[in-house]
XYZ file of C-alpha atoms in Angstrom:
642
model
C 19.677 127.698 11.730
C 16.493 127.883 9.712
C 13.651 125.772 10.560
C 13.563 124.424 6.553
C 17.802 123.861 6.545
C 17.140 121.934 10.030
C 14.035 119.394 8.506
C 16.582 119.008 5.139
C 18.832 117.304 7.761
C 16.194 115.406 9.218
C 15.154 114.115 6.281
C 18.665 113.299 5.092
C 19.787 111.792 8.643
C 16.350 109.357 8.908
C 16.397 108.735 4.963
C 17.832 105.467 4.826
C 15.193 104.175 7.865
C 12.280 105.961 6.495
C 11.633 105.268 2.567
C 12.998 101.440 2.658
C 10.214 98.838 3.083
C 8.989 95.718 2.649
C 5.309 95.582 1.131
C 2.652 94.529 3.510
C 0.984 91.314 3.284
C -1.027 91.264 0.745
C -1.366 88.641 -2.476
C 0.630 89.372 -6.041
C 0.232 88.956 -9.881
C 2.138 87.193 -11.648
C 5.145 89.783 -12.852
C 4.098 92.040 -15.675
C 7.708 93.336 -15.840
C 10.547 91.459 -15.623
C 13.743 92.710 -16.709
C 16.780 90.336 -15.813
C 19.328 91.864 -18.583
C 19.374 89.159 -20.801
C 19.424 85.334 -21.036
C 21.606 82.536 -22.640
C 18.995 81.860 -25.186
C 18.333 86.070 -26.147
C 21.861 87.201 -25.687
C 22.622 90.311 -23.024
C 19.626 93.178 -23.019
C 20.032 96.373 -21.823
C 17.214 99.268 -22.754
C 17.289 101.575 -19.827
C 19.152 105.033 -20.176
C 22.181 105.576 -17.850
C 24.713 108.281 -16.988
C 27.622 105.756 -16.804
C 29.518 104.777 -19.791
C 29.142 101.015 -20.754
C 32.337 98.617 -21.309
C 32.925 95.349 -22.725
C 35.971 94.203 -20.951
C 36.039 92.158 -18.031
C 36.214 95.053 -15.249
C 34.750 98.243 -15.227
C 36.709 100.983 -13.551
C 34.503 104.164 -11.629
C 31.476 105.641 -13.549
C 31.749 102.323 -16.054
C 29.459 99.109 -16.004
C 29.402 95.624 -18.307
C 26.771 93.497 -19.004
C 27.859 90.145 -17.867
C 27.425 86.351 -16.878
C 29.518 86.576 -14.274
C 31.503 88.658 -11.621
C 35.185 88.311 -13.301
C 38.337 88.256 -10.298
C 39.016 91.991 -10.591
C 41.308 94.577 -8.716
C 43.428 92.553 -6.850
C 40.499 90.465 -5.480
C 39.078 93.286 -3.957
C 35.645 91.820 -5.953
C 33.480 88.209 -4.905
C 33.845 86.019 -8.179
C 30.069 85.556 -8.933
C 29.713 82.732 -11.228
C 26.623 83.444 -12.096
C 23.521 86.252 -12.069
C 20.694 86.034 -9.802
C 18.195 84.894 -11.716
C 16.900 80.662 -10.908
C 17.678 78.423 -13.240
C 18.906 80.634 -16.192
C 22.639 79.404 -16.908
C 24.273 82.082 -18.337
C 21.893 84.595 -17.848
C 22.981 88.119 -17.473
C 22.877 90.801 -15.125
C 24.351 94.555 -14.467
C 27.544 94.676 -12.636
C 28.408 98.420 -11.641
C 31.640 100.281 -10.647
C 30.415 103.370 -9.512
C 31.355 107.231 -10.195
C 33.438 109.250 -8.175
C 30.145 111.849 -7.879
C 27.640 110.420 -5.617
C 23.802 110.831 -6.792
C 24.425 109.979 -10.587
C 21.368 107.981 -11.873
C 23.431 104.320 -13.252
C 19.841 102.865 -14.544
C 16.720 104.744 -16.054
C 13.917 102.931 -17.166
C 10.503 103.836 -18.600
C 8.147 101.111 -17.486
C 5.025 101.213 -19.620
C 1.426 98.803 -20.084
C 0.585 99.260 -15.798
C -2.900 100.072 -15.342
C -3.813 103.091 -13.902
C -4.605 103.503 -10.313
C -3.553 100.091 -9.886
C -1.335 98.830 -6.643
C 1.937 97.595 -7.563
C 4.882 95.862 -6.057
C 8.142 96.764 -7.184
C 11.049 94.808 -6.642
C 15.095 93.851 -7.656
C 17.966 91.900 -6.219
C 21.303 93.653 -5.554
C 24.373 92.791 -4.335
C 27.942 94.118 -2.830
C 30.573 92.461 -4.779
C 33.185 94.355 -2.682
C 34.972 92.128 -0.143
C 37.774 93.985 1.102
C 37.058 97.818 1.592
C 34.412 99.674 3.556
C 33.275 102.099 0.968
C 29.709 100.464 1.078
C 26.967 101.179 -2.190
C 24.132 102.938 -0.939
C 21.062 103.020 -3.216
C 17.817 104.972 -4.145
C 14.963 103.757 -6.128
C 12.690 106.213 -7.039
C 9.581 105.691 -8.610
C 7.792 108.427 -10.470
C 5.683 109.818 -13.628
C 7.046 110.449 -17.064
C 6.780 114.258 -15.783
C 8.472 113.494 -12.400
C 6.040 113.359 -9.885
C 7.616 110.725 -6.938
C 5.237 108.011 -6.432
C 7.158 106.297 -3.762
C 11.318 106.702 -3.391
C 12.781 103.512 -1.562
C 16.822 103.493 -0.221
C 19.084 100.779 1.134
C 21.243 102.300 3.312
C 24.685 101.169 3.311
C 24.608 97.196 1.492
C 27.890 96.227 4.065
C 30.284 93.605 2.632
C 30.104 90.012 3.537
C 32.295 87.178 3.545
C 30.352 85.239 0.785
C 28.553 86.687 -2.321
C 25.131 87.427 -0.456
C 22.123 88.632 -2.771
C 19.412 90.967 -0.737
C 16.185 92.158 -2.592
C 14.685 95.263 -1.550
C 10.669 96.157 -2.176
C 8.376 98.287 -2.140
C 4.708 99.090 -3.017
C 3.050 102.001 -4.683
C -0.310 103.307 -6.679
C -0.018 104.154 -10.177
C -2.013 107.592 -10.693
C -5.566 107.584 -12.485
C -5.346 107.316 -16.047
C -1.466 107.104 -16.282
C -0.721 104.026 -16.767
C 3.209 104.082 -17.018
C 5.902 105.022 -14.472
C 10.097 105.980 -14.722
C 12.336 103.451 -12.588
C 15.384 105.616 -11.687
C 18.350 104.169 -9.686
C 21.235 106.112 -8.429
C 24.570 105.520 -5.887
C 24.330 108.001 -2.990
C 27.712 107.001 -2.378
C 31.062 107.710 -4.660
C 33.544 105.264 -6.009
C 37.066 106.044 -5.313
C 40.565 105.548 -6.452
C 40.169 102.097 -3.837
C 37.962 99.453 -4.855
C 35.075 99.644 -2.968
C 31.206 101.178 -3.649
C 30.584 98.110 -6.291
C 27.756 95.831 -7.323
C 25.823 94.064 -9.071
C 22.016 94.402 -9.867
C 19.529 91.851 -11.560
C 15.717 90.722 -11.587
C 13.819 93.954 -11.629
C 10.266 93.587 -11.702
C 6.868 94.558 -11.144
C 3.401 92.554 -10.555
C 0.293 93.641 -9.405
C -0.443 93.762 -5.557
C -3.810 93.433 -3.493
C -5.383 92.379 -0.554
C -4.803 88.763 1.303
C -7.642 86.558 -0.528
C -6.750 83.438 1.758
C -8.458 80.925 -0.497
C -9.951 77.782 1.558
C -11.856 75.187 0.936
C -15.327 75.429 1.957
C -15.944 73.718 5.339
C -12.356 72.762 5.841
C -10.824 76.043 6.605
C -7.621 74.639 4.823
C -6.477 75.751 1.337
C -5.591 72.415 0.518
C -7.195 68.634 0.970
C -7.026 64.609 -0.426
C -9.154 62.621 -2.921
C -9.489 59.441 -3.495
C -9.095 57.995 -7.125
C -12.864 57.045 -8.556
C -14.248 59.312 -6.192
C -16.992 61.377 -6.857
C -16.898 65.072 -4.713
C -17.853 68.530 -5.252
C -15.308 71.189 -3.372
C -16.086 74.909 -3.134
C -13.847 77.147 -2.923
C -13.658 80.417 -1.852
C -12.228 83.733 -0.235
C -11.698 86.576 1.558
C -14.007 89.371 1.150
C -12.497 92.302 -1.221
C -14.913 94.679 -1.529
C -13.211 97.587 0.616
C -10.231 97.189 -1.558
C -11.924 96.783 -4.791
C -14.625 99.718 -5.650
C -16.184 96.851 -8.407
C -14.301 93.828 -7.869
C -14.561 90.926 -10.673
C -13.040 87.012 -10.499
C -11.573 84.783 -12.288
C -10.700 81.134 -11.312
C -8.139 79.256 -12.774
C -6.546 75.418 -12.949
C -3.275 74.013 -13.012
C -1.657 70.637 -13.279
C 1.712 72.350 -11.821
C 1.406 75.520 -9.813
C 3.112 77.033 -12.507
C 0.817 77.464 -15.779
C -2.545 78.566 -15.504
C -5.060 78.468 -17.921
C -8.771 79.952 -16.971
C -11.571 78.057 -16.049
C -14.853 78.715 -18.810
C -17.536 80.554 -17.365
C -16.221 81.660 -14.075
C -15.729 84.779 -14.859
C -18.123 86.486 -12.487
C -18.806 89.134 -9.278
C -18.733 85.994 -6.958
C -15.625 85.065 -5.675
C -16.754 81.456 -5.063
C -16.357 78.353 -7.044
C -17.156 74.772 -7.144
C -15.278 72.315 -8.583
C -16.743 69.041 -9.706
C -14.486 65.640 -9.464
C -15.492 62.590 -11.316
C -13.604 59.685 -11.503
C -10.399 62.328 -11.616
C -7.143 60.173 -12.055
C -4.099 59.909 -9.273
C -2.585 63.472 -9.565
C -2.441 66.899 -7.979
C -4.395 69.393 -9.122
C -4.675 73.214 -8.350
C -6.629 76.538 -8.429
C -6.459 80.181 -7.952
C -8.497 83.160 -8.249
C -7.681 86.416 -9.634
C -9.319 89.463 -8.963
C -8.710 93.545 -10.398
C -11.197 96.369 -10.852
C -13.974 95.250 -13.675
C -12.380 98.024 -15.596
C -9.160 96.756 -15.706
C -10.178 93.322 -15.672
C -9.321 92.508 -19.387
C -5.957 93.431 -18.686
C -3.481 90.692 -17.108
C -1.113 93.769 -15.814
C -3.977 94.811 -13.195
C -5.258 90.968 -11.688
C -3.832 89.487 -8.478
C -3.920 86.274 -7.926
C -4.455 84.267 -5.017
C -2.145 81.558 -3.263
C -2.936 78.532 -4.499
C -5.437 75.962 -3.436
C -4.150 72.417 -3.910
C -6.285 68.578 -4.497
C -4.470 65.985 -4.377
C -5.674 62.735 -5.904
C -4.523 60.207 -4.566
C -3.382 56.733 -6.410
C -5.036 53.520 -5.170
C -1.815 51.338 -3.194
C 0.148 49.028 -5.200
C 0.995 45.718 -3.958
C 5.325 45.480 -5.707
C 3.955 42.444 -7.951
C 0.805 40.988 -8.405
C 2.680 37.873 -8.841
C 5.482 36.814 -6.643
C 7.844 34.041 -6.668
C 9.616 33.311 -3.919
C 12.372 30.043 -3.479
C 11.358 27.772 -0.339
C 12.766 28.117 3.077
C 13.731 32.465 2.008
C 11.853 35.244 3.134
C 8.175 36.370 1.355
C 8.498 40.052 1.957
C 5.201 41.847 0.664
C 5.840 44.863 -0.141
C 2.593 47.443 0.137
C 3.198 51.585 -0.429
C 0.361 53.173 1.405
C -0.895 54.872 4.370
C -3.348 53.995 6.871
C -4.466 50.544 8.727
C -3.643 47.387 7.440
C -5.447 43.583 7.626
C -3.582 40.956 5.690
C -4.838 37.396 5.148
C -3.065 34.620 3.557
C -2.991 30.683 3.373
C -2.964 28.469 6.507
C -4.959 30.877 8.604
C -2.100 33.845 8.603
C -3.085 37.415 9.069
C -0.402 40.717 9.789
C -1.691 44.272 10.666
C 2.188 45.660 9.344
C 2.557 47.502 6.205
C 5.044 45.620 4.995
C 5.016 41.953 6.684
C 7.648 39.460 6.238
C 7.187 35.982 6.398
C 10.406 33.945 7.180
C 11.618 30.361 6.087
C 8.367 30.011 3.783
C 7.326 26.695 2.937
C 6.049 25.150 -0.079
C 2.505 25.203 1.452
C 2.444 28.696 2.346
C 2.168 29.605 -1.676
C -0.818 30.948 -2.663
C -3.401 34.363 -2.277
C -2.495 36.628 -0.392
C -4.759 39.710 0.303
C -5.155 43.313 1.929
C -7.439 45.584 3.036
C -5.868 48.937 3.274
C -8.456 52.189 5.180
C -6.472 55.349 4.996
C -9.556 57.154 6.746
C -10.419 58.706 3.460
C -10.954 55.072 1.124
C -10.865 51.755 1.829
C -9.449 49.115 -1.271
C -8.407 45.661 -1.544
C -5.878 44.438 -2.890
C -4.495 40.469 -3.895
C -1.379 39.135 -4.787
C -0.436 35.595 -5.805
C 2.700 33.990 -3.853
C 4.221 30.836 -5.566
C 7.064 29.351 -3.376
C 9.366 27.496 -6.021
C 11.023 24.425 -4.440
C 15.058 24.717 -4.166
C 17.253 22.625 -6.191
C 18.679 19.343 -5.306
C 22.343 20.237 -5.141
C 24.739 17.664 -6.000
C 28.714 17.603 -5.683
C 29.386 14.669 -5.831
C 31.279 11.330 -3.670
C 34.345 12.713 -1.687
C 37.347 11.831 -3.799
C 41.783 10.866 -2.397
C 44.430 12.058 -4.733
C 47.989 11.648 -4.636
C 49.722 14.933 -4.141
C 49.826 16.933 -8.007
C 47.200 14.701 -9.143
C 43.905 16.352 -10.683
C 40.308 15.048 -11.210
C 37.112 16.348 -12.655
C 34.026 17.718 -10.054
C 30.701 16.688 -11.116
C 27.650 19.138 -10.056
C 24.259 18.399 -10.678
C 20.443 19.687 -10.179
C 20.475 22.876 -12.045
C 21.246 25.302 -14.561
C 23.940 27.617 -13.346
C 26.716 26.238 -10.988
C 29.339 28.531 -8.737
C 32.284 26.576 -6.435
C 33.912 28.133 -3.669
C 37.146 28.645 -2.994
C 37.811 28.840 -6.730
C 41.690 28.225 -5.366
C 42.842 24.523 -7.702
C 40.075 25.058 -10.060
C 40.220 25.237 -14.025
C 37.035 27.533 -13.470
C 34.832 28.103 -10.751
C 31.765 29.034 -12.689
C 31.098 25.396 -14.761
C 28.820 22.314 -13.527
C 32.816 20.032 -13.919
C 35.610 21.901 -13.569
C 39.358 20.207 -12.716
C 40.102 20.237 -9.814
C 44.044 19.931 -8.628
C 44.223 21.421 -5.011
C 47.705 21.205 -3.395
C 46.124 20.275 0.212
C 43.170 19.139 1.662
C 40.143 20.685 0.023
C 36.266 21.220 0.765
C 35.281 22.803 -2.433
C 31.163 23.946 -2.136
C 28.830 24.495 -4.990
C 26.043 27.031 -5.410
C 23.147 25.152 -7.560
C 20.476 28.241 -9.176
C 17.367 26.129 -10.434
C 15.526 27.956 -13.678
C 13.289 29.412 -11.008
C 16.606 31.158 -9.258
C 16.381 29.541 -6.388
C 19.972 28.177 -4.839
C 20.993 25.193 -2.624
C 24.570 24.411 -2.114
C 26.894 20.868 -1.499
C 29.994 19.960 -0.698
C 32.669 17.754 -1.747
C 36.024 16.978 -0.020
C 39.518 16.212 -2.109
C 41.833 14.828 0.710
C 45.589 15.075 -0.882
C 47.766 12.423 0.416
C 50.909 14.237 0.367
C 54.281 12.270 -1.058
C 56.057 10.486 0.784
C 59.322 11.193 1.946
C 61.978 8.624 2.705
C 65.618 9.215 4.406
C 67.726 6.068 4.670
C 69.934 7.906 7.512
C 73.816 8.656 7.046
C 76.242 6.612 5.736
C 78.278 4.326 8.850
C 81.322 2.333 8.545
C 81.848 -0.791 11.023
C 83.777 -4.062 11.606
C 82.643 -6.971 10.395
C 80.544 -8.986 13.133
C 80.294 -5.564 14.949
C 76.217 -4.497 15.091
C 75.268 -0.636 13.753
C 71.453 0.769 13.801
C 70.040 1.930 10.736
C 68.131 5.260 10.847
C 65.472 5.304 8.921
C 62.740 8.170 8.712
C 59.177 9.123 6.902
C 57.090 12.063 7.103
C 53.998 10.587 8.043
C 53.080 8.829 11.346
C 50.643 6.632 9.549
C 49.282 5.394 6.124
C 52.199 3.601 5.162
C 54.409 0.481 5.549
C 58.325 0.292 4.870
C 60.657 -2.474 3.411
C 64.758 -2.713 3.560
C 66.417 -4.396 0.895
C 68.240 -6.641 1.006
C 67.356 -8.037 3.939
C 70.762 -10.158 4.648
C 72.026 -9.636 8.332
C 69.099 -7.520 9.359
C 67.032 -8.588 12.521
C 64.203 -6.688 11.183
C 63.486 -5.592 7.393
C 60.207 -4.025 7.974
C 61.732 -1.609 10.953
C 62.499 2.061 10.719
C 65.631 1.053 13.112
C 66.428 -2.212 12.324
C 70.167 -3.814 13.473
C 72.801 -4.882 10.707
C 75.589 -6.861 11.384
C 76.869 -7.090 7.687
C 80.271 -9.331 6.885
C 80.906 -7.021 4.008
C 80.446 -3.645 2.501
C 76.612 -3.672 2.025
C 74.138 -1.093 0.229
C 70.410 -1.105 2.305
C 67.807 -0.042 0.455
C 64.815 1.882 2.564
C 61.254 1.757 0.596
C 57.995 3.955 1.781
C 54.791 3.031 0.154
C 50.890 4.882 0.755
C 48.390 2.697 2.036
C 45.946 4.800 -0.070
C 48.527 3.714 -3.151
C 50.323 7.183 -3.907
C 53.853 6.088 -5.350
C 56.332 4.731 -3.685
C 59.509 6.542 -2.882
C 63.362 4.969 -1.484
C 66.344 6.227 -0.208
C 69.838 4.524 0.112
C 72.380 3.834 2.735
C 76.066 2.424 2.625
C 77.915 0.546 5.499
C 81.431 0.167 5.143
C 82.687 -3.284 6.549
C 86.178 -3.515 7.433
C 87.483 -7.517 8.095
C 88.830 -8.685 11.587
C 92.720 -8.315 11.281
C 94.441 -11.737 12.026
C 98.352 -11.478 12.463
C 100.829 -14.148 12.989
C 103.614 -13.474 15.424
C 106.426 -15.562 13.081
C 107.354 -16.638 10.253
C 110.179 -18.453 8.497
C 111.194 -17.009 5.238
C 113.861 -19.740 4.183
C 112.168 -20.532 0.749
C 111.264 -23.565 1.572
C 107.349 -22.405 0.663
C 105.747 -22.928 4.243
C 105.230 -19.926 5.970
C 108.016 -17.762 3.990
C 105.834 -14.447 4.180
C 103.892 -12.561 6.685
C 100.261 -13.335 5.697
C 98.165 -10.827 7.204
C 94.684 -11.803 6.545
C 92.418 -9.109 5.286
C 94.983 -5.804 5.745
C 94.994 -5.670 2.422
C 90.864 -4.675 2.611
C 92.028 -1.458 4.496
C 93.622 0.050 1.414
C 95.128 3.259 2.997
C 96.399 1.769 5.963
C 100.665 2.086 6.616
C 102.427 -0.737 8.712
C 105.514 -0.103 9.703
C 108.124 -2.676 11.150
C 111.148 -1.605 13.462
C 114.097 -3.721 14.264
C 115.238 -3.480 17.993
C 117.710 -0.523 17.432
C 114.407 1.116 16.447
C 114.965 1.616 12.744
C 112.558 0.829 10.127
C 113.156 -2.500 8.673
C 109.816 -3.003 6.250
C 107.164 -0.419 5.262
C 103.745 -0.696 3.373
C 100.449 1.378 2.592
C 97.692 -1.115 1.864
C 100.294 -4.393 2.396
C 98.825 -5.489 -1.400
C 101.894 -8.409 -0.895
C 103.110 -10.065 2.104
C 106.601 -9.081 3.676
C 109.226 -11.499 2.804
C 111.746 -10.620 5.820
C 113.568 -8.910 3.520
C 114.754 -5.092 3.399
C 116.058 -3.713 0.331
C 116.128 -7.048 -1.096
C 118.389 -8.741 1.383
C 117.336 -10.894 3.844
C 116.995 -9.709 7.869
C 118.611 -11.859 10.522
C 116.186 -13.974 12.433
C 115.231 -12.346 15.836
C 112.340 -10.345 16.788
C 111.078 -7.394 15.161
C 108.341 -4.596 16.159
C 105.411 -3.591 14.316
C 102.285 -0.511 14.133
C 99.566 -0.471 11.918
C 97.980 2.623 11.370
C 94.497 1.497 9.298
C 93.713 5.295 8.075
C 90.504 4.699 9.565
C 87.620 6.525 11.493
C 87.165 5.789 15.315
C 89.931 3.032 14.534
C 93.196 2.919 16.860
C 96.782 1.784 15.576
C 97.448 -1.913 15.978
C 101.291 -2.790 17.428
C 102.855 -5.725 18.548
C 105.837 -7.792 17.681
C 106.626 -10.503 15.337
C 109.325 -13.385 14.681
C 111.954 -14.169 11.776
C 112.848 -17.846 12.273
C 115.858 -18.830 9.697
């Protein structure tokens, strides 16, 4: 093998490790180029030259690109959906998105790049991306950077951009020297990879640009070594400012210094334009802000031209606001907590009224009292200013909260709360209330209530009361079950109520009770009787009664003869008070055991007589059956005299 064929391997084999870097340190320019393919506002922009064929569908097959917003779901998936370009903050801005050609080493973007300066560092930069997520056919890129008649300033390659999991943007830079007086340069980008008849070799490119690069300048602060520092507001200070030295970069270096109010515009600061890289900045009574400067520095030559100045990192002052006390006046209610509220940095002395003093930032004062109102003040040292600071404290006595005397009700009764010391008036639980948010809403609980109301004074201070609605519940009354008895036989009434107290009770009538005003009482009634049971409240609810009946059935008296021989003494059986049993059967057998005389309820007296004809004298048998509860059939025998 020939010694030239064997260094063309070389050079192809260590390629990818030898022409990609990063730029060294160094400070920039702001971008004198910057070509990000279009914005929301503009509409796409494409200028460079290209040896692929441009579509306007969503994907581009191999050799084909589109202009887009966004990375559309293409082939399957095989793609990352980007929803967006590169470029921060620009919705809808555009960018290049690239299926690549089957022939490796085609150039997909050629751009002439005009107004550098000549012999002027640059650094040259642009974001791309793999938008392939499935295959391994990886993009591998070359940028070359070179004269409009081809001579290769600087080439820089990729190597294989591998796929990853999640859309990942890389940027890849580089620096170079534009040549003396040419002052414009061709940006030519190819694949050294192919596409395929797989997805794969894809991507996306965006943010190309260019800005001038230089040495580190390092801008401090005189005496400080820091680039940055703090102010107060009202002072009066004179900072110098200045850098590294630049004179083995720069053949005839000239400055610039400039001011900002954002780190982002700059406009240039009159008569400091100059061969002295120092400045001093004057601050006089400067307002609460932050305020910054930067120095730019090219050849004198090229000075006039923005494309050839780098600028320094910024150098920031910070002026900062005197602390502010949350109100200069501060009402507080009585017996809350005075919380004063400082935002500041530094050591703290607070004095107030009755001797009180606080190192804290932010010291609270519990359960404040009416004589605790009044000035308080702070001395606040931050090691850079010392101010003072007063606030006035007025402690607003609470309201005299009112709900009212406690109040009985009868169960379902309603009455009207009365609230009183303030302006606004909330009760708690609103449960029985006609509203809970009026100074006299009805009130008609079903139970027991403690109803509290929140009083706000005009000042907004709050105190609360209470007022309890006891309910006497109704009373119930039961009288106990019917009972049936004999007359002159006792029975116990049983009466009940569902209260163990509070109330007295009354049975009427009182005839043949031993005891009217007893739950229990004894009757011993001579006739059928209705009792009467009444419950009354001793806090005067109503009244309520219940009924019981006794059934009393007479003492049976029966004769054992009688003489039926019209003669109008004794000529019927007279059974006193059978007649009161008015289901009962008596049946009367002769003494062969047949029925001689049969009645239900015996409403007349037997006459001896059995179907109208008289019965010989001689003695008969009887049963009485009186169809009653717990009662037992009566027999025994009776004479017929003649």
């Amino acid at each position: 093998m020939k010694a030239g064929e064997l260094l063309a391997i070389l050079f192809f084999i260590l390629l990818p490790f030898l022409s990609f870097s990063q730029p060294a340190g160094g400070s920039f320019g702001d971008p004198v180029v910057n070509i990000d393919f279009g914005s929301a506002a503009t509409g796409p922009n494409f200028t460079a030259s290209t040896g692929y064929q441009r579509i306007y569908t969503d994907c581009p097959n191999d050799g084909n690109y589109i202009i887009a917003t966004r990375s559309p779901n293409c082939f399957s998936s095989a793609w990352h959906i980007l929803p967006e370009d590169h470029t921060p903050g620009d919705t809808n801005g555009y960018m290049m998105v690239v299926n690549s050609d089957p022939v490796a080493g085609k150039d997909f973007y050629r751009q002439t790049v005009t107004g550098l300066c000549p012999n002027t560092t640059y650094e040259f930069a642009a974001w791309i991306i793999n938008i392939n997520k499935k295959d391994n056919l990886y993009p591998n890129v070359t940028f070359t950077i070179e004269t409009p008649n081809g001579t290769v300033l600087k080439n820089i390659n990729t190597g294989d951009i591998e796929k990853t999991a999640t859309p990942e943007w890389k940027k890849y830079s580089v620096t170079f020297t534009t040549q003396p007086g040419q002052p414009d340069i061709v940006l030519a980008i190819k694949n050294n990879a192919p596409g395929g008849s797989i997805p794969g070799n894809d991507l996306a490119l965006d943010d190309i640009t260019f800005r001038p690069a230089g040495p580190t300048l390092n801008p401090v602060i005189t005496g400080t070594g820091s680039n940055s520092t703090h102010l107060c507001e009202g002072d009066t200070r004179s900072l110098e400012f200045t850098t590294a030295d630049v004179s083995t970069f720069y053949t005839s270096p000239r400055y610039q210094w400039q001011q900002s109010d954002d780190g982002i515009n700059w406009m240039d600061i009159p008569g400091n334009s100059a061969t002295h890289p120092a400045y001093t900045a004057s601050f006089v009574n400067v307002p609460a802000g932050a305020y910054y400067y930067r120095m730019l520095v090219a050849e004198t030559a090229n000075f006039n031209s923005p494309s050839c100045r780098v600028a320094s990192d910024p150098i920031s002052v910070t002026v900062d606001p005197p602390p502010v006390i949350a109100a200069e006046t501060l009402p507080v209610c009585e017996g809350s907590t005075l919380q004063l509220n400082l935002e500041a940095t530094g050591f703290f002395k607070w004095t107030g009224p009755n001797g009180w003093t606080s190192t804290e930032q932010k010291p609270a004062i519990p359960h404040i009292q009416l004589n605790q109102a009044g000035t308080y003040s702070v001395t606040i040292n931050n090691g850079l200013c010392t101010y003072n600071r007063t606030t006035k404290v007025t402690v607003n006595p609470l309201p005299h909260a009112d709900a009212g005397q406690d109040i009985m009700l009868c169960e379902g009764e309603s009455t009207t709360l009365n609230a009183s010391g303030g302006i606004m008036y909330q009760w708690s639980p609103a449960t029985g209330l006609s509203d809970p948010n009026t100074q006299n809403p009805v009130a008609k609980p079903l139970t027991t209530t403690t109803y509290t109301v929140l009083v706000t004074s005009a000042s907004g201070c709050q105190a609360s009361a209470k007022v309890t609605l006891k309910v006497s519940p109704k009373i119930e009354v039961n009288a106990g079950d019917d009972q049936i008895t004999v007359q002159k036989h006792p029975v116990y009434l049983k009466g009940t109520v569902n209260r163990n107290s509070d109330y007295y009770i009354v049975w009427e009538p009182s005839d043949f009770l031993d005891n009217p005003h007893s739950l229990t009482p004894i009757a011993t009634p001579l006739h059928d009787i209705t009792y009467t049971l009444k419950a009354f409240t001793s806090d005067g609810c109503p009244m309520n009664e219940d009924q019981v009946f006794i059934r009393v059935y007479q003492s049976l008296e029966i004769p054992n003869t009688f003489s039926p021989n019209g003669d109008g003494i004794n000529d019927t059986w007279n059974i006193a008070a059978l007649n009161t049993y008015p289901h009962s059967v008596l049946t009367v057998y002769n003494r062969y055991g047949n029925v001689a005389f049969r009645s239900v309820g015996y409403p007349d007296a037997w006459d001896g007589k059995n179907g109208g004809k008289d019965l010989p004298a001689g003695i008969y048998y009887y049963t009485i059956d009186l169809k009653e509860r717990n009662e037992k059939t009566i027999s025994g025998w009776v004479v017929i005299l003649r």
